[in-house]
XYZ file of N, CA and C in Angstrom:
390
model
N -10.188 -31.471 -40.599
C -11.605 -31.640 -40.573
C -11.922 -33.032 -40.059
N -12.909 -33.127 -39.219
C -13.352 -34.410 -38.689
C -14.652 -34.806 -39.355
N -14.848 -36.096 -39.487
C -16.067 -36.581 -40.125
C -16.730 -37.572 -39.189
N -17.952 -37.308 -38.832
C -18.727 -38.208 -37.987
C -19.708 -38.964 -38.881
N -19.813 -40.259 -38.640
C -20.716 -41.084 -39.453
C -21.901 -41.496 -38.596
N -23.103 -41.284 -39.141
C -24.331 -41.671 -38.465
C -25.090 -42.640 -39.377
N -25.700 -43.636 -38.796
C -26.537 -44.573 -39.553
C -27.979 -44.317 -39.167
N -28.770 -43.877 -40.157
C -30.190 -43.620 -39.921
C -30.978 -44.464 -40.921
N -31.807 -45.387 -40.365
C -32.632 -46.284 -41.182
C -31.842 -46.951 -42.307
N -30.661 -47.404 -41.991
C -29.847 -48.112 -42.963
C -29.089 -47.212 -43.909
N -29.286 -45.963 -43.832
C -28.568 -45.045 -44.701
C -27.389 -44.425 -43.947
N -26.301 -44.290 -44.594
C -25.098 -43.693 -44.012
C -25.168 -42.178 -44.206
N -25.069 -41.475 -43.102
C -25.101 -40.026 -43.166
C -23.840 -39.498 -42.482
N -23.192 -38.555 -43.090
C -21.964 -38.013 -42.504
C -22.164 -36.553 -42.124
N -21.489 -36.186 -41.098
C -21.529 -34.793 -40.640
C -20.083 -34.337 -40.512
N -19.773 -33.271 -41.146
C -18.406 -32.757 -41.111
C -18.338 -31.584 -40.128
N -17.325 -31.602 -39.334
C -17.093 -30.505 -38.406
C -15.667 -30.005 -38.601
N -15.514 -28.723 -38.483
C -14.192 -28.144 -38.643
C -13.560 -27.954 -37.272
N -12.288 -28.211 -37.205
C -11.525 -28.016 -35.982
C -10.546 -26.884 -36.251
N -10.643 -25.835 -35.449
C -9.755 -24.691 -35.615
C -8.696 -24.722 -34.531
N -7.496 -24.469 -34.947
C -6.383 -24.426 -33.999
C -6.229 -22.993 -33.499
N -6.182 -22.838 -32.202
C -6.026 -21.513 -31.604
C -4.554 -21.335 -31.269
N -3.940 -20.370 -31.927
C -2.511 -20.130 -31.717
C -2.235 -19.110 -30.616
N -3.188 -18.291 -30.312
C -2.965 -17.199 -29.370
C -3.417 -17.560 -27.962
N -2.966 -18.656 -27.452
C -3.304 -19.045 -26.085
C -2.448 -18.264 -25.103
N -3.040 -17.860 -24.030
C -2.319 -17.149 -22.987
C -1.611 -18.179 -22.128
N -0.335 -17.932 -21.885
C 0.415 -18.854 -21.052
C 0.007 -18.673 -19.592
N -0.039 -19.749 -18.845
C -0.311 -19.593 -17.412
C 0.784 -18.756 -16.751
N 0.439 -18.121 -15.650
C 1.360 -17.236 -14.945
C 2.653 -17.927 -14.563
N 2.590 -19.196 -14.240
C 3.792 -19.917 -13.816
C 4.761 -20.155 -14.961
N 4.286 -20.065 -16.206
C 5.155 -20.322 -17.336
C 5.795 -19.057 -17.898
N 5.429 -17.914 -17.403
C 6.006 -16.668 -17.907
C 7.423 -16.565 -17.367
N 8.343 -16.349 -18.273
C 9.753 -16.358 -17.893
C 10.269 -14.985 -17.498
N 9.611 -13.926 -17.946
C 10.117 -12.582 -17.717
C 9.555 -11.935 -16.456
N 9.136 -12.714 -15.490
C 8.567 -12.157 -14.262
C 9.705 -11.611 -13.406
N 9.591 -10.328 -13.089
C 10.595 -9.682 -12.251
C 9.918 -9.256 -10.961
N 10.588 -9.379 -9.834
C 9.960 -8.956 -8.576
C 9.750 -7.447 -8.563
N 8.681 -7.050 -7.912
C 8.369 -5.626 -7.786
C 9.314 -5.029 -6.748
N 9.997 -3.951 -7.095
C 10.918 -3.363 -6.129
C 10.163 -2.775 -4.939
N 10.738 -2.940 -3.768
C 10.137 -2.405 -2.551
C 10.497 -0.927 -2.461
N 9.487 -0.104 -2.290
C 9.711 1.332 -2.192
C 9.833 1.688 -0.718
N 10.980 2.205 -0.357
C 11.217 2.621 1.021
C 10.867 4.101 1.124
N 9.868 4.398 1.931
C 9.476 5.789 2.129
C 10.001 6.229 3.489
N 10.641 7.347 3.497
C 11.171 7.854 4.747
C 11.115 9.377 4.742
N 11.020 9.932 5.901
C 11.027 11.382 6.061
C 12.099 11.736 7.080
N 12.568 12.957 6.999
C 13.547 13.436 7.971
C 12.811 14.043 9.167
N 13.580 14.396 10.186
C 12.985 15.010 11.370
C 12.300 16.335 11.024
N 12.940 17.126 10.181
C 12.340 18.422 9.820
C 11.082 18.232 8.960
N 11.063 17.238 8.078
C 9.874 16.964 7.272
C 8.722 16.473 8.146
N 9.038 15.644 9.147
C 7.997 15.162 10.048
C 7.432 16.313 10.876
N 8.300 17.219 11.280
C 7.842 18.397 12.013
C 6.876 19.216 11.157
N 7.212 19.403 9.886
C 6.324 20.136 8.979
C 5.003 19.401 8.774
N 5.048 18.071 8.695
C 3.814 17.285 8.580
C 2.929 17.488 9.802
N 3.547 17.509 10.983
C 2.765 17.719 12.213
C 2.108 19.097 12.225
N 2.846 20.106 11.795
C 2.252 21.444 11.727
C 1.124 21.491 10.697
N 1.291 20.787 9.596
C 0.232 20.745 8.572
C -1.029 20.089 9.117
N -0.860 19.053 9.927
C -2.016 18.381 10.537
C -2.698 19.319 11.526
N -1.888 19.980 12.353
C -2.470 20.849 13.376
C -3.188 22.048 12.758
N -2.795 22.441 11.556
C -3.453 23.547 10.869
C -4.520 23.035 9.897
N -4.793 21.745 9.930
C -5.816 21.089 9.104
C -5.577 21.300 7.601
N -4.305 21.173 7.200
C -3.932 21.353 5.798
C -3.657 20.040 5.075
N -3.652 18.944 5.793
C -3.320 17.651 5.195
C -4.289 16.591 5.716
N -4.679 15.680 4.831
C -5.602 14.612 5.241
C -4.824 13.437 5.832
N -5.559 12.555 6.475
C -4.939 11.372 7.076
C -4.272 10.501 6.020
N -4.943 10.295 4.891
C -4.358 9.441 3.846
C -3.089 10.062 3.268
N -3.069 11.366 3.078
C -1.846 12.019 2.598
C -0.730 11.945 3.627
N -1.090 12.032 4.879
C -0.099 11.897 5.952
C 0.500 10.497 5.948
N -0.346 9.486 5.833
C 0.123 8.100 5.867
C 0.931 7.727 4.625
N 0.718 8.428 3.505
C 1.459 8.142 2.274
C 2.947 8.471 2.381
N 3.349 9.156 3.432
C 4.754 9.489 3.628
C 5.540 8.359 4.290
N 4.853 7.274 4.629
C 5.484 6.173 5.340
C 5.236 4.860 4.593
N 6.003 3.841 4.927
C 5.826 2.530 4.300
C 4.450 1.988 4.657
N 3.758 1.487 3.659
C 2.396 1.002 3.860
C 2.361 -0.279 4.683
N 3.284 -1.190 4.422
C 3.252 -2.499 5.075
C 3.787 -2.477 6.502
N 4.558 -1.463 6.859
C 5.057 -1.389 8.242
C 5.108 0.071 8.699
N 3.959 0.626 9.076
C 3.944 2.017 9.538
C 4.669 2.147 10.878
N 5.245 3.298 11.128
C 6.007 3.469 12.368
C 5.114 3.593 13.596
N 5.699 3.270 14.732
C 5.052 3.500 16.025
C 5.583 4.821 16.561
N 4.723 5.541 17.242
C 5.087 6.892 17.686
C 4.967 6.987 19.198
N 6.022 7.489 19.796
C 6.022 7.743 21.236
C 5.970 9.252 21.427
N 4.963 9.705 22.168
C 4.736 11.137 22.351
C 5.173 11.558 23.746
N 5.963 12.647 23.774
C 6.478 13.237 25.010
C 7.127 12.164 25.879
N 6.765 12.052 27.122
C 7.399 11.068 28.006
C 6.510 9.854 28.240
N 5.481 9.690 27.439
C 4.574 8.545 27.574
C 5.337 7.257 27.261
N 5.061 6.200 27.992
C 5.745 4.927 27.790
C 5.095 4.093 26.703
N 3.884 4.442 26.344
C 3.167 3.682 25.315
C 3.412 4.282 23.938
N 3.246 3.437 22.932
C 3.341 3.882 21.540
C 1.946 4.064 20.969
N 1.848 4.918 19.957
C 0.574 5.114 19.271
C 0.795 4.969 17.767
N -0.305 4.813 17.059
C -0.243 4.661 15.611
C -0.281 6.037 14.938
N -0.085 6.046 13.630
C -0.190 7.292 12.872
C -1.603 7.864 12.961
N -2.602 6.965 12.928
C -4.000 7.407 13.041
C -4.248 8.125 14.359
N -3.744 7.554 15.439
C -3.963 8.146 16.756
C -3.280 9.503 16.886
N -2.052 9.603 16.364
C -1.360 10.891 16.406
C -2.121 11.926 15.589
N -2.586 11.536 14.426
C -3.327 12.451 13.563
C -4.564 12.996 14.284
N -5.333 12.088 14.889
C -6.545 12.510 15.596
C -6.222 13.376 16.807
N -5.085 13.124 17.432
C -4.706 13.861 18.635
C -4.383 15.323 18.333
N -3.719 15.587 17.211
C -3.256 16.952 16.954
C -4.026 17.673 15.849
N -4.984 17.010 15.226
C -5.721 17.623 14.123
C -6.455 18.878 14.605
N -6.249 19.945 13.889
C -6.897 21.238 14.142
C -6.610 21.807 15.518
N -5.495 21.420 16.104
C -5.101 21.956 17.403
C -3.731 22.587 17.254
N -3.552 23.732 17.839
C -2.253 24.400 17.774
C -1.215 23.635 18.590
N -0.053 23.385 17.977
C 1.010 22.679 18.683
C 2.325 23.421 18.511
N 3.263 23.102 19.374
C 4.637 23.594 19.287
C 5.541 22.370 19.422
N 6.190 22.000 18.335
C 7.062 20.816 18.335
C 8.392 21.196 18.955
N 8.792 20.407 19.936
C 10.071 20.654 20.606
C 11.199 19.825 19.996
N 10.912 18.515 19.791
C 11.977 17.629 19.325
C 11.374 16.432 18.607
N 12.043 15.975 17.545
C 11.636 14.776 16.808
C 12.867 13.910 16.602
N 12.747 12.629 16.956
C 13.821 11.661 16.737
C 13.234 10.472 15.980
N 13.817 10.188 14.820
C 13.333 9.085 13.981
C 14.333 7.944 14.042
N 13.820 6.735 14.339
C 14.656 5.537 14.403
C 14.293 4.598 13.266
N 15.316 4.196 12.518
C 15.106 3.237 11.430
C 16.382 2.444 11.214
N 16.202 1.256 10.647
C 17.366 0.480 10.273
C 17.882 1.020 8.944
N 19.126 0.747 8.655
C 19.713 1.237 7.414
C 18.930 0.713 6.211
N 18.560 1.602 5.312
C 17.807 1.272 4.091
C 16.509 0.528 4.365
N 15.867 0.852 5.461
C 14.577 0.232 5.807
C 13.567 1.320 6.112
N 12.339 0.886 6.339
C 11.283 1.821 6.708
C 11.500 2.325 8.137
N 10.872 3.447 8.440
C 10.951 4.012 9.790
C 10.253 3.070 10.756
N 10.912 2.759 11.869
C 10.334 1.857 12.875
C 9.617 2.634 13.974
N 10.308 3.604 14.552
C 9.705 4.391 15.637
C 10.036 5.869 15.461
N 9.151 6.670 16.011
C 9.363 8.115 16.035
C 9.092 8.579 17.456
N 10.041 9.296 18.033
C 9.867 9.906 19.351
C 9.680 11.402 19.117
N 8.550 11.915 19.548
C 8.253 13.318 19.330
C 7.878 13.974 20.649
N 8.378 15.164 20.830
C 8.043 15.945 22.015
C 7.411 17.249 21.531
N 6.186 17.497 21.988
C 5.491 18.723 21.605
C 4.553 19.124 22.723
N 4.040 20.336 22.612
C 3.029 20.794 23.563
C 1.934 21.482 22.777
N 0.751 21.494 23.360
C -0.379 22.201 22.759
C -0.252 23.681 23.105
N -0.523 24.511 22.136
C -0.494 25.947 22.372
C -1.718 26.365 23.144
N -1.523 27.240 24.081
C -2.645 27.780 24.860
C -2.643 29.296 24.711
N -3.683 29.903 25.185
C -3.792 31.354 25.078
C -2.933 32.057 26.124
N -2.467 31.339 27.125
C -1.689 31.970 28.212
C -0.255 31.591 28.135
């Protein structure tokens, strides 16, 4: 307990204040000793799974977000379609084949060992009535 002394018109007046000790202080983040790094989740699909995903997109059975959830979030793969020299994103591929009939010819997935998929080479054609 603390005691404050005040002098008013020659008279001594005291005011007592209580000091409470707080034992449940939260430690700053830097002082926590049990911090463990978050494990990196490697998401990968096989060629046959990617083919099924493409058919699901073309039949409008899967959303863009569900499609993208099959790949690493921080480094999505680049996709090369047919003999085009340029790469496209997952978004672009999704928009290209959504609700359109396709026939997948070949899928080749390139990735480093125990890493996310880097590139996908896919060969397909749009189905026509003839």
